[in-house]
Coordinates of C-alpha atoms in Angstrom, one line a residue:
M776 CA 77.9 133.3 81.2
E777 CA 77.6 132.9 77.6
I778 CA 80.6 131.5 76.8
V779 CA 80.3 128.8 79.3
Q780 CA 76.8 127.6 77.8
A781 CA 78.6 127.8 74.1
D782 CA 81.0 124.9 75.9
S783 CA 77.9 122.9 77.3
D784 CA 76.5 122.9 73.9
T785 CA 79.2 121.4 71.8
N786 CA 79.2 118.3 74.2
A787 CA 82.8 119.4 74.5
G788 CA 82.9 116.3 77.5
S789 CA 83.8 116.7 81.3
Y790 CA 86.8 118.4 82.9
V791 CA 88.9 116.8 85.8
A792 CA 91.6 118.9 87.8
S793 CA 94.5 117.2 87.2
F794 CA 97.1 116.9 90.4
F795 CA 99.8 119.1 89.6
T796 CA 97.2 122.4 89.0
L797 CA 95.7 121.9 92.4
S798 CA 98.5 120.8 94.5
G799 CA 100.4 124.4 95.8
S800 CA 103.6 123.0 94.5
G801 CA 106.2 122.0 92.2
F802 CA 106.4 119.0 90.2
G803 CA 108.1 115.9 93.0
Q804 CA 106.8 118.3 95.6
P805 CA 104.5 117.2 98.3
P806 CA 101.4 119.2 97.9
R807 CA 100.9 122.1 100.1
H808 CA 97.0 121.7 99.2
A809 CA 95.6 118.5 100.8
F810 CA 93.5 116.3 99.1
S811 CA 90.2 117.4 101.1
Y812 CA 90.9 121.0 100.8
R813 CA 91.5 120.3 96.4
V814 CA 88.6 118.2 96.6
R815 CA 86.5 120.6 97.7
A816 CA 88.1 123.5 95.3
A817 CA 87.7 121.2 92.3
A818 CA 83.8 120.2 93.1
E819 CA 82.9 124.2 93.5
A820 CA 84.7 124.7 90.7
G821 CA 82.3 122.6 88.2
F822 CA 85.2 120.1 87.9
D823 CA 83.9 116.8 86.9
G824 CA 86.4 114.6 87.9
I825 CA 90.2 115.2 89.9
G826 CA 93.6 113.5 89.8
L827 CA 95.8 111.8 92.8
H828 CA 99.6 111.1 93.0
L829 CA 100.3 107.3 94.5
N830 CA 102.7 109.1 96.6
E831 CA 100.1 110.3 98.3
L832 CA 98.8 107.1 99.3
T833 CA 102.4 106.3 101.0
D834 CA 104.1 108.9 101.7
P835 CA 103.4 110.7 105.0
A836 CA 104.9 114.1 103.8
W837 CA 102.2 113.5 100.9
N838 CA 98.7 113.2 102.8
E839 CA 97.1 115.0 105.8
L840 CA 97.1 111.9 107.4
G841 CA 100.9 111.3 107.9
T842 CA 100.7 108.3 107.6
A843 CA 102.9 105.5 104.8
D844 CA 99.6 103.5 105.3
P845 CA 97.5 103.2 102.4
S846 CA 94.7 102.1 103.7
A847 CA 94.4 104.9 105.8
V848 CA 94.8 107.5 103.1
L849 CA 91.9 105.8 101.3
D850 CA 89.7 105.5 103.6
H851 CA 89.9 109.4 104.6
M852 CA 89.6 109.8 100.5
A853 CA 87.2 107.5 100.0
G854 CA 84.9 109.6 103.2
V855 CA 86.6 113.2 101.4
L856 CA 85.1 112.4 98.2
Q857 CA 81.0 111.1 98.9
G858 CA 78.6 113.5 98.1
T859 CA 80.5 115.1 96.2
G860 CA 80.0 114.0 92.8
L861 CA 83.5 114.2 91.7
D862 CA 85.5 110.3 90.1
V863 CA 89.2 109.9 90.4
V864 CA 90.0 110.0 86.7
E865 CA 93.7 109.9 86.5
I866 CA 96.4 108.9 88.2
E867 CA 99.9 110.2 88.5
F868 CA 102.6 109.0 87.5
V869 CA 104.3 105.3 86.7
G870 CA 107.7 105.3 85.7
G871 CA 110.2 102.4 85.7
W872 CA 108.8 100.4 82.9
C873 CA 111.0 102.0 80.0
D874 CA 114.1 99.4 80.7
G875 CA 112.1 96.0 80.5
P876 CA 109.8 94.0 82.6
G877 CA 110.4 93.0 86.2
N878 CA 110.7 96.2 88.2
P879 CA 109.1 95.7 91.2
A880 CA 107.9 99.3 91.9
V881 CA 106.0 99.3 89.1
A882 CA 104.5 96.2 90.0
T883 CA 103.7 97.8 93.5
A884 CA 102.2 100.5 91.9
A885 CA 100.1 98.1 89.7
E886 CA 98.5 97.0 93.2
L887 CA 97.9 100.8 94.2
I888 CA 96.1 101.4 91.4
G889 CA 93.9 98.3 92.0
E890 CA 93.1 100.2 95.4
V891 CA 92.3 103.0 94.1
A892 CA 90.0 101.6 91.8
G893 CA 88.4 99.4 93.9
R894 CA 87.5 102.2 96.8
L895 CA 87.3 105.9 94.6
A896 CA 86.5 105.7 91.3
A897 CA 83.0 106.4 91.0
N898 CA 82.9 105.8 86.9
N899 CA 80.3 108.3 86.4
V900 CA 82.9 110.1 84.0
G901 CA 85.0 107.9 81.8
G902 CA 88.3 108.1 80.7
H903 CA 90.2 106.6 83.4
H904 CA 93.9 106.7 83.1
V905 CA 97.1 106.5 84.6
S906 CA 99.8 108.4 83.3
V907 CA 103.2 106.4 82.5
G908 CA 106.6 107.8 81.2
E909 CA 109.9 108.5 82.4
F910 CA 111.2 111.2 83.9
T911 CA 114.8 110.2 83.8
A912 CA 117.3 111.7 80.4
G913 CA 119.6 109.5 78.6
P914 CA 119.0 107.4 75.3
S915 CA 116.4 107.6 73.5
A916 CA 114.2 103.7 74.7
D917 CA 114.0 101.0 72.7
P918 CA 110.0 100.6 72.1
Q919 CA 110.3 96.5 71.9
L920 CA 112.2 96.8 75.7
A921 CA 109.7 99.8 76.1
G922 CA 106.9 98.2 75.0
R923 CA 107.5 94.3 77.1
G924 CA 107.8 96.4 80.1
L925 CA 104.3 98.3 79.2
A926 CA 103.1 95.5 78.6
E927 CA 103.5 93.5 82.3
F928 CA 102.2 96.8 83.9
A929 CA 99.4 97.1 81.2
E930 CA 98.4 93.5 82.5
A931 CA 98.7 93.8 86.4
V932 CA 95.9 96.8 86.2
A933 CA 93.8 95.1 83.3
G934 CA 90.3 95.0 85.3
T935 CA 90.9 97.8 87.4
G936 CA 89.1 100.7 84.3
Y937 CA 92.6 102.5 84.4
V938 CA 94.8 102.5 81.1
P939 CA 98.0 103.4 80.7
A940 CA 98.5 106.9 78.7
I941 CA 101.9 107.5 77.6
E942 CA 103.4 111.0 78.1
A943 CA 106.5 112.4 76.1
F944 CA 109.4 114.5 77.5
A945 CA 111.8 115.8 75.5
W946 CA 114.8 115.7 78.0
S947 CA 113.7 111.9 78.5
K948 CA 113.8 108.5 77.2
I949 CA 110.6 108.8 75.3
P950 CA 111.2 112.2 73.9
D951 CA 108.3 112.4 71.2
Y952 CA 105.1 111.6 70.6
G953 CA 106.3 109.2 67.5
L954 CA 108.5 106.9 70.2
V955 CA 105.2 107.1 72.4
R956 CA 103.0 105.2 69.0
D957 CA 105.9 102.9 68.6
I958 CA 105.5 101.7 72.0
Q959 CA 101.6 101.7 71.4
T960 CA 102.6 99.4 68.8
V961 CA 104.4 97.3 70.5
T962 CA 102.0 96.4 73.7
G963 CA 98.7 96.9 72.1
V964 CA 97.4 98.6 74.8
G965 CA 97.0 102.1 75.9
G966 CA 97.5 105.3 73.7
A967 CA 99.2 108.5 74.0
L968 CA 98.5 111.0 77.0
A969 CA 98.5 114.2 74.7
D970 CA 99.6 117.0 76.9
T971 CA 99.4 120.6 75.2
W972 CA 102.6 121.8 76.2
H973 CA 104.7 118.6 76.1
A974 CA 103.2 118.4 72.3
F975 CA 104.5 121.1 70.9
N976 CA 107.6 120.9 72.6
T977 CA 108.4 117.6 71.3
G978 CA 108.0 118.5 67.8
C979 CA 104.3 117.4 67.2
T980 CA 101.9 119.8 65.0
T981 CA 98.2 120.2 64.9
D982 CA 98.3 118.4 61.0
G983 CA 100.1 115.5 62.7
I984 CA 98.3 114.8 65.6
A985 CA 95.3 115.3 63.5
R986 CA 96.7 112.3 60.9
G987 CA 97.5 110.4 64.1
E988 CA 101.3 110.7 65.1
M989 CA 100.8 110.0 68.5
G990 CA 98.9 106.6 67.5
L991 CA 95.7 106.4 69.7
I992 CA 94.7 109.2 72.2
T993 CA 93.7 108.0 75.9
A994 CA 94.1 110.8 77.6
V995 CA 94.1 115.1 77.4
Q996 CA 96.2 117.3 79.0
L997 CA 95.0 121.0 78.3
N998 CA 97.2 123.6 79.5
G999 CA 99.1 127.3 77.5
G1000 CA 102.8 128.1 77.5
Y1001 CA 105.4 128.8 75.2
R1002 CA 107.5 126.7 71.6
V1003 CA 111.1 126.8 73.7
H1004 CA 114.2 125.1 72.5
E1005 CA 116.3 124.5 75.2
D1006 CA 115.9 123.7 79.2
F1007 CA 112.9 121.7 78.1
L1008 CA 112.7 120.1 82.2
A1009 CA 113.4 124.0 83.6
N1010 CA 110.5 125.2 81.1
A1011 CA 108.0 122.5 81.4
R1012 CA 108.0 122.8 85.8
S1013 CA 108.0 126.6 85.3
T1014 CA 105.7 127.8 82.0
R1015 CA 103.0 125.5 81.8
R1016 CA 100.4 127.8 81.9
L1017 CA 96.2 128.4 81.9
P1018 CA 94.9 127.1 78.6
G1019 CA 95.4 129.5 76.1
D1020 CA 97.6 132.4 77.2
G1021 CA 101.2 132.1 75.8
D1022 CA 102.1 131.3 72.1
L1023 CA 101.2 127.6 71.5
D1024 CA 97.9 126.7 69.5
G1025 CA 95.6 125.6 72.2
E1026 CA 92.5 125.7 70.1
G1027 CA 94.4 124.0 66.8
F1028 CA 95.7 121.6 69.3
I1029 CA 91.7 121.0 71.0
R1030 CA 91.0 120.6 67.1
A1031 CA 93.3 118.2 66.6
V1032 CA 92.9 115.7 69.2
R1033 CA 89.0 115.5 68.4
A1034 CA 90.2 115.2 64.6
A1035 CA 92.1 112.2 65.8
G1036 CA 89.2 110.5 67.9
F1037 CA 89.4 111.8 71.3
T1038 CA 86.2 113.1 73.2
G1039 CA 87.5 113.6 76.6
P1040 CA 87.2 113.8 79.3
W1041 CA 89.7 117.2 79.6
C1042 CA 92.5 117.3 82.0
V1043 CA 93.7 120.5 83.3
E1044 CA 97.1 120.8 84.0
V1045 CA 98.5 124.4 85.0
N1046 CA 101.7 124.4 87.3
Y1047 CA 104.0 127.7 87.2
P1048 CA 105.6 129.6 89.8
E1049 CA 102.9 132.3 90.4
F1050 CA 100.1 129.5 89.7
R1051 CA 100.9 127.3 92.4
E1052 CA 101.2 130.4 95.3
L1053 CA 97.2 130.4 94.5
D1054 CA 94.7 129.5 96.4
A1055 CA 93.3 126.4 95.8
A1056 CA 89.9 127.7 95.4
I1057 CA 91.2 130.5 92.9
A1058 CA 93.7 127.9 90.9
A1059 CA 90.3 125.5 90.4
S1060 CA 87.7 128.8 89.2
S1061 CA 90.6 130.1 86.9
S1062 CA 92.1 127.1 85.4
I1063 CA 88.2 125.3 84.7
A1064 CA 87.3 129.1 83.0
A1065 CA 90.5 129.3 81.4
A1066 CA 89.8 125.1 79.8
R1067 CA 86.2 126.1 79.2
K1068 CA 86.9 129.6 77.1
L1069 CA 89.5 128.2 74.6
M1070 CA 87.0 124.4 74.4
A1071 CA 84.3 127.1 73.3
A1072 CA 86.4 129.0 70.8
A1073 CA 88.3 125.8 69.4
L1074 CA 84.6 124.8 69.3
A1075 CA 82.8 127.6 67.6
P1076 CA 83.4 127.1 63.9
S1077 CA 81.6 124.0 64.1
L1078 CA 78.6 126.1 65.5
K1079 CA 78.2 128.1 62.4
H1080 CA 77.4 125.1 60.4

């Protein structure tokens, strides 16, 4: 199709199917679609990379082997990925660092990330990152204390190739990207995970993003949806739609993160009730098609000059 060709011609970068896009289940729930099926669907749709959730490695309900042995799961995943060309670019999700260093769960997560890096990362896409943040509600985090916690985690994953990417959630201890930027300043490592829905629903603007209000942008998740002003958690889990769908300025968002220095890869994270009911192959093809269409529209003006 012409629109896809235009996308490739603009050097838009690679596309990554985030875990929740193909899981077939809601946030915090075990995946309905097994890793092997998600990998096949992503590869056939044309994605360059894929995401996984750390729970898949240790929770029998989250992996198709029904085991708590991460070594066995990683061996299985490596076999599934072999020959597909897919790179494991994004790892979900590490919390527990926001209240300072010394959380043993964070240390365990860092060890698992090291195992993923050694056994699954193909390193043919780049942009490897682990999404970090805090789902819990409460007073805004102290950037100094959170920075120390994140710095400890960043040191533990140094050398793995996976960089911490901090995501803001409006209902959480990290309620906006200004605090994300402040934590970056303390740690001097990592960067922001700029998610379209969360960016606009934590008060970001395209002008502000372009001027650096998020700080360094390490990763991007494309999606669509609507600007809301209440029930942020419920809406984040039920209205994160396909890129370009809804009233959020997806084209402007892409131009803004590019102006801030981000060049890819472009993760696609879509998850709302009707989408979760789709077969993984349909979810993969529809999400990458929407991302490519939005990217072509966002970059079209630059093609005229």
